[in-house]
């Protein structure tokens, strides 16, 4: 059974722009790289927004050297980027954006959600790219809820949506540069599931809501995480209430990480070049 290496709870929320009240459940900016290939996970909401005249959000900003994954649980996010792609990410939808060699994008509440207001809840995950792919062409995967397979768990324990990778011989729709599993897990009260990530992969259990116990010993609740060992086979999650989790596992990218705001590269020299390229307008226009 996999060992639990560390646990964490989310600090107080902070605002990203005026539309995203987020708690950073883990981040590479703290100097560690234990969750590799995952860099950062921001949990936005739940938050009740009143109707408004102007969409709330974050205006044009750059990214380079990694990917962003946005999962919407409630509300709507409207995205546009310098490749000319984008759209509205609705409840249950996922957006997988490859910044690669450099991209500009903006994220706001959709016009419809702005007009009506309501509950808003989302996750944004940053996924690192290996050195060989940090100059990949920027890309965009808009994955609607209906294209994400949901696998019923044994003993009516709940459901597993497979966003990336595979679970129980079911493949997720997201295309990734390195081997990654992103599983959206819902557990029913009093039920448990035993999971079998790939040996050698880092595994992070993210509890968004509810109360669970991992491996029969470690209790986690709303907005908390557990980092598991790379080896050791299976692990179990038991729910004491309705629980909503993300299970993140992936092949570690054992390379240096140099980060500065929206840029994640391998060296400080590459960071300086990224800033130069952005200031010179080489990330395109939006």
Coordinates of C-alpha atoms in Angstrom, one line a residue:
X1 CA 0.0 0.0 0.0
X2 CA 1.3 3.5 -0.8
X3 CA 2.6 5.6 2.0
X4 CA 1.2 9.0 2.8
X5 CA 4.2 11.4 2.6
X6 CA 2.5 14.6 3.6
X7 CA -0.9 16.4 3.9
X8 CA -1.9 20.0 3.6
X9 CA -4.9 22.2 4.0
X10 CA -5.7 25.3 1.9
X11 CA -4.7 28.7 3.3
X12 CA -7.1 31.6 3.3
X13 CA -8.6 32.4 -0.1
X14 CA -7.2 35.2 -2.3
X15 CA -8.6 36.9 -5.4
X16 CA -7.3 36.3 -8.9
X17 CA -8.7 39.3 -10.8
X18 CA -12.2 40.1 -9.5
X19 CA -13.8 36.9 -10.6
X20 CA -11.9 34.0 -8.9
X21 CA -11.6 33.6 -5.2
X22 CA -9.1 30.8 -4.9
X23 CA -7.3 28.7 -2.4
X24 CA -3.9 27.3 -3.5
X25 CA -4.0 23.7 -2.4
X26 CA -0.4 23.2 -3.5
X27 CA 2.1 25.2 -5.5
X28 CA 5.5 24.9 -7.1
X29 CA 6.2 28.6 -6.0
X30 CA 7.0 27.2 -2.5
X31 CA 10.2 25.8 -3.9
X32 CA 9.2 22.1 -3.9
X33 CA 8.5 19.9 -6.9
X34 CA 7.0 16.9 -5.0
X35 CA 3.7 16.8 -7.0
X36 CA 5.5 16.7 -10.4
X37 CA 4.3 16.8 -13.1
X38 CA 1.7 18.9 -11.4
X39 CA 2.8 22.4 -10.5
X40 CA -0.1 24.1 -8.8
X41 CA -3.8 23.6 -8.0
X42 CA -6.1 26.5 -7.3
X43 CA -9.6 25.8 -6.0
X44 CA -12.0 28.6 -6.8
X45 CA -15.1 28.9 -4.7
X46 CA -17.7 27.8 -3.9
X47 CA -18.8 31.4 -4.0
X48 CA -22.1 33.1 -4.6
X49 CA -22.0 35.9 -7.1
X50 CA -24.7 38.5 -7.5
X51 CA -25.9 39.5 -11.0
X52 CA -23.7 42.1 -12.6
X53 CA -23.5 44.3 -15.7
X54 CA -19.8 43.6 -16.6
X55 CA -18.2 40.1 -16.5
X56 CA -15.7 39.5 -13.7
X57 CA -12.4 37.8 -14.3
X58 CA -8.8 38.3 -15.4
X59 CA -7.9 40.2 -18.5
X60 CA -5.1 39.4 -21.0
X61 CA -2.0 37.8 -19.5
X62 CA 0.7 35.4 -20.7
X63 CA 1.8 31.9 -20.0
X64 CA 4.8 29.8 -21.2
X65 CA 6.3 26.4 -20.6
X66 CA 3.3 24.5 -19.1
X67 CA -0.4 23.7 -19.5
X68 CA -3.5 24.9 -17.6
X69 CA -6.4 22.7 -16.9
X70 CA -9.7 24.3 -15.9
X71 CA -12.5 22.1 -14.5
X72 CA -15.8 23.9 -13.9
X73 CA -18.1 22.4 -11.2
X74 CA -20.6 25.3 -11.2
X75 CA -21.1 28.5 -13.1
X76 CA -19.5 29.4 -16.4
X77 CA -16.0 30.6 -17.6
X78 CA -15.5 32.3 -20.9
X79 CA -12.0 31.9 -22.4
X80 CA -10.1 33.5 -25.3
X81 CA -6.5 33.2 -26.4
X82 CA -4.0 34.4 -28.9
X83 CA -4.4 31.3 -31.1
X84 CA -8.0 32.5 -31.8
X85 CA -9.5 29.6 -29.9
X86 CA -11.7 29.6 -26.9
X87 CA -15.3 29.4 -25.8
X88 CA -17.6 29.0 -22.8
X89 CA -16.6 26.3 -20.2
X90 CA -19.9 25.2 -18.6
X91 CA -20.7 23.0 -15.6
X92 CA -18.9 19.7 -16.0
X93 CA -16.7 20.9 -18.9
X94 CA -12.9 20.9 -18.9
X95 CA -10.5 23.2 -20.8
X96 CA -6.9 22.0 -21.4
X97 CA -4.7 24.8 -22.7
X98 CA -1.1 24.3 -23.8
X99 CA 0.9 27.5 -23.3
X100 CA 4.0 25.8 -24.8
X101 CA 6.2 28.4 -26.5
X102 CA 4.0 31.3 -25.3
X103 CA 0.3 32.3 -25.3
X104 CA -1.9 35.2 -24.2
X105 CA -5.3 34.5 -22.8
X106 CA -8.1 35.9 -20.7
X107 CA -10.7 34.3 -18.5
X108 CA -14.0 35.9 -17.4
X109 CA -17.3 34.8 -16.2
X110 CA -19.6 34.1 -19.2
X111 CA -22.0 36.9 -20.1
X112 CA -25.0 34.6 -19.2
X113 CA -23.6 33.8 -15.8
X114 CA -22.7 37.4 -15.2
X115 CA -26.3 38.4 -15.9
X116 CA -27.9 35.8 -13.6
X117 CA -25.3 35.4 -10.9
X118 CA -25.2 32.2 -8.9
X119 CA -22.9 29.7 -7.3
X120 CA -19.4 29.5 -8.8
X121 CA -16.9 26.6 -8.3
X122 CA -13.9 25.6 -10.4
X123 CA -10.4 24.2 -10.2
X124 CA -7.4 25.3 -12.2
X125 CA -4.5 22.9 -12.4
X126 CA -1.1 23.7 -13.8
X127 CA 0.7 20.8 -15.5
X128 CA 4.4 21.0 -16.3
X129 CA 5.9 20.3 -19.7
X130 CA 9.3 18.5 -20.0
X131 CA 12.2 20.6 -21.5
X132 CA 11.7 19.0 -24.9
X133 CA 8.1 20.3 -25.1
X134 CA 8.4 23.7 -23.5
X135 CA 8.5 25.2 -27.0
X136 CA 5.5 23.2 -28.3
X137 CA 3.0 25.0 -30.4
X138 CA 0.3 26.6 -28.2
X139 CA -2.9 24.5 -28.2
X140 CA -6.5 24.3 -26.8
X141 CA -8.7 21.4 -25.9
X142 CA -12.3 22.2 -25.1
X143 CA -13.8 19.1 -23.6
X144 CA -17.5 19.2 -22.9
X145 CA -19.1 17.2 -20.1
X146 CA -20.7 14.8 -22.5
X147 CA -17.4 13.6 -23.8
X148 CA -16.0 12.7 -20.4
X149 CA -16.7 9.1 -19.5
X150 CA -18.1 8.3 -16.1
X151 CA -17.4 4.9 -14.6
X152 CA -19.7 3.5 -11.9
X153 CA -17.8 2.2 -8.9
X154 CA -18.4 -1.2 -7.3
X155 CA -20.9 -1.6 -4.5
X156 CA -22.6 1.7 -5.5
X157 CA -19.7 3.6 -4.0
X158 CA -19.9 6.4 -6.5
X159 CA -18.7 7.5 -9.9
X160 CA -15.3 8.2 -11.5
X161 CA -15.1 10.7 -14.4
X162 CA -12.0 10.0 -16.4
X163 CA -10.6 13.4 -17.7
X164 CA -7.1 12.2 -18.7
X165 CA -5.4 8.8 -18.7
X166 CA -7.3 5.7 -18.0
X167 CA -9.4 4.1 -15.3
X168 CA -10.8 0.6 -15.3
X169 CA -10.0 0.2 -19.1
X170 CA -11.8 3.5 -19.8
X171 CA -9.8 6.2 -21.5
X172 CA -10.2 9.9 -20.9
X173 CA -10.4 12.4 -23.8
X174 CA -7.6 14.8 -22.8
X175 CA -4.4 14.5 -24.8
X176 CA -1.2 14.9 -22.7
X177 CA 2.5 15.3 -23.3
X178 CA 3.5 12.9 -20.5
X179 CA 1.7 10.0 -18.9
X180 CA -1.0 11.6 -16.6
X181 CA -4.2 10.4 -15.0
X182 CA -6.8 13.0 -13.9
X183 CA -9.8 11.4 -12.2
X184 CA -12.8 13.3 -10.9
X185 CA -14.1 11.1 -8.1
X186 CA -17.5 11.3 -6.3
X187 CA -17.9 9.0 -3.3
X188 CA -21.2 8.2 -1.5
X189 CA -21.4 8.3 2.4
X190 CA -20.1 5.1 4.1
X191 CA -18.5 3.8 0.9
X192 CA -14.9 3.3 -0.1
X193 CA -12.8 2.6 -3.2
X194 CA -9.4 1.0 -3.8
X195 CA -7.4 2.7 -6.5
X196 CA -4.3 1.4 -8.4
X197 CA -2.2 4.2 -9.9
X198 CA 0.8 3.3 -12.0
X199 CA 3.9 2.4 -9.9
X200 CA 6.5 5.1 -10.2
X201 CA 4.0 7.9 -10.6
X202 CA 3.4 10.6 -8.1
X203 CA -0.1 10.6 -6.7
X204 CA -2.0 13.5 -5.0
X205 CA -5.4 13.0 -3.4
X206 CA -7.3 16.3 -3.5
X207 CA -10.4 16.6 -1.3
X208 CA -12.6 19.5 -2.5
X209 CA -15.6 18.8 -0.3
X210 CA -16.7 16.1 2.2
X211 CA -14.9 14.0 4.8
X212 CA -12.7 11.0 3.8
X213 CA -10.1 8.7 5.3
X214 CA -7.1 7.6 3.2
X215 CA -5.6 4.2 3.9
X216 CA -7.8 3.8 7.0
X217 CA -5.7 6.2 9.0
X218 CA -5.4 9.8 7.5
X219 CA -8.5 12.0 7.7
X220 CA -9.0 14.7 5.2
X221 CA -11.8 17.2 4.7
X222 CA -12.8 20.2 2.6
X223 CA -9.9 21.8 0.6
X224 CA -7.1 19.5 1.6
X225 CA -4.5 17.2 0.0
X226 CA -2.4 14.1 0.6
X227 CA 0.8 13.4 -1.3
X228 CA 1.4 9.6 -1.7
X229 CA 4.6 7.7 -2.4
X230 CA 5.6 6.9 -5.9
X231 CA 5.6 3.1 -5.2
X232 CA 3.6 0.7 -3.1
X233 CA 0.7 -0.2 -5.3
X234 CA -2.9 0.6 -4.2
X235 CA -4.5 2.9 -1.8
X236 CA -8.0 3.3 -0.4
X237 CA -10.3 6.2 0.1
X238 CA -13.4 5.9 2.4
X239 CA -16.0 8.6 2.7
X240 CA -17.8 9.6 5.8
X241 CA -20.1 12.0 3.8
X242 CA -20.8 12.8 0.2
X243 CA -17.3 13.6 -1.1
X244 CA -15.9 15.3 -4.2
X245 CA -12.2 14.6 -5.0
X246 CA -9.6 14.8 -7.7
X247 CA -7.1 12.0 -8.0
X248 CA -3.9 13.3 -9.8
X249 CA -1.2 10.9 -10.8
X250 CA 1.6 11.2 -13.3
X251 CA 5.1 10.3 -14.4
X252 CA 7.4 12.7 -12.6
X253 CA 9.3 15.2 -14.7
X254 CA 12.7 15.0 -12.9
X255 CA 14.1 18.2 -14.3
X256 CA 14.9 21.6 -12.7
X257 CA 12.0 24.0 -12.3
X258 CA 12.6 27.7 -12.8
X259 CA 9.5 29.7 -12.3
X260 CA 8.5 33.4 -12.4
X261 CA 4.8 34.2 -12.3
X262 CA 3.2 32.9 -15.4
X263 CA 6.4 31.4 -16.8
X264 CA 7.7 27.9 -15.9
X265 CA 11.0 26.9 -17.5
X266 CA 14.2 24.9 -16.6
X267 CA 16.7 27.7 -16.1
X268 CA 16.8 31.4 -15.0
X269 CA 18.2 32.2 -18.5
X270 CA 15.1 30.7 -20.1
X271 CA 12.9 32.8 -17.8
X272 CA 14.7 36.0 -18.8
X273 CA 14.3 34.9 -22.5
X274 CA 10.5 34.3 -21.9
X275 CA 10.2 37.8 -20.4
X276 CA 12.0 39.3 -23.4
X277 CA 9.8 37.4 -25.9
X278 CA 6.7 38.5 -24.1
X279 CA 7.7 42.1 -24.0
X280 CA 8.6 41.9 -27.7
X281 CA 5.1 40.7 -28.6
X282 CA 6.2 37.2 -29.7
X283 CA 3.3 35.5 -27.9
X284 CA 0.9 36.8 -30.5
X285 CA -2.0 39.2 -30.1
X286 CA -5.3 39.1 -28.3

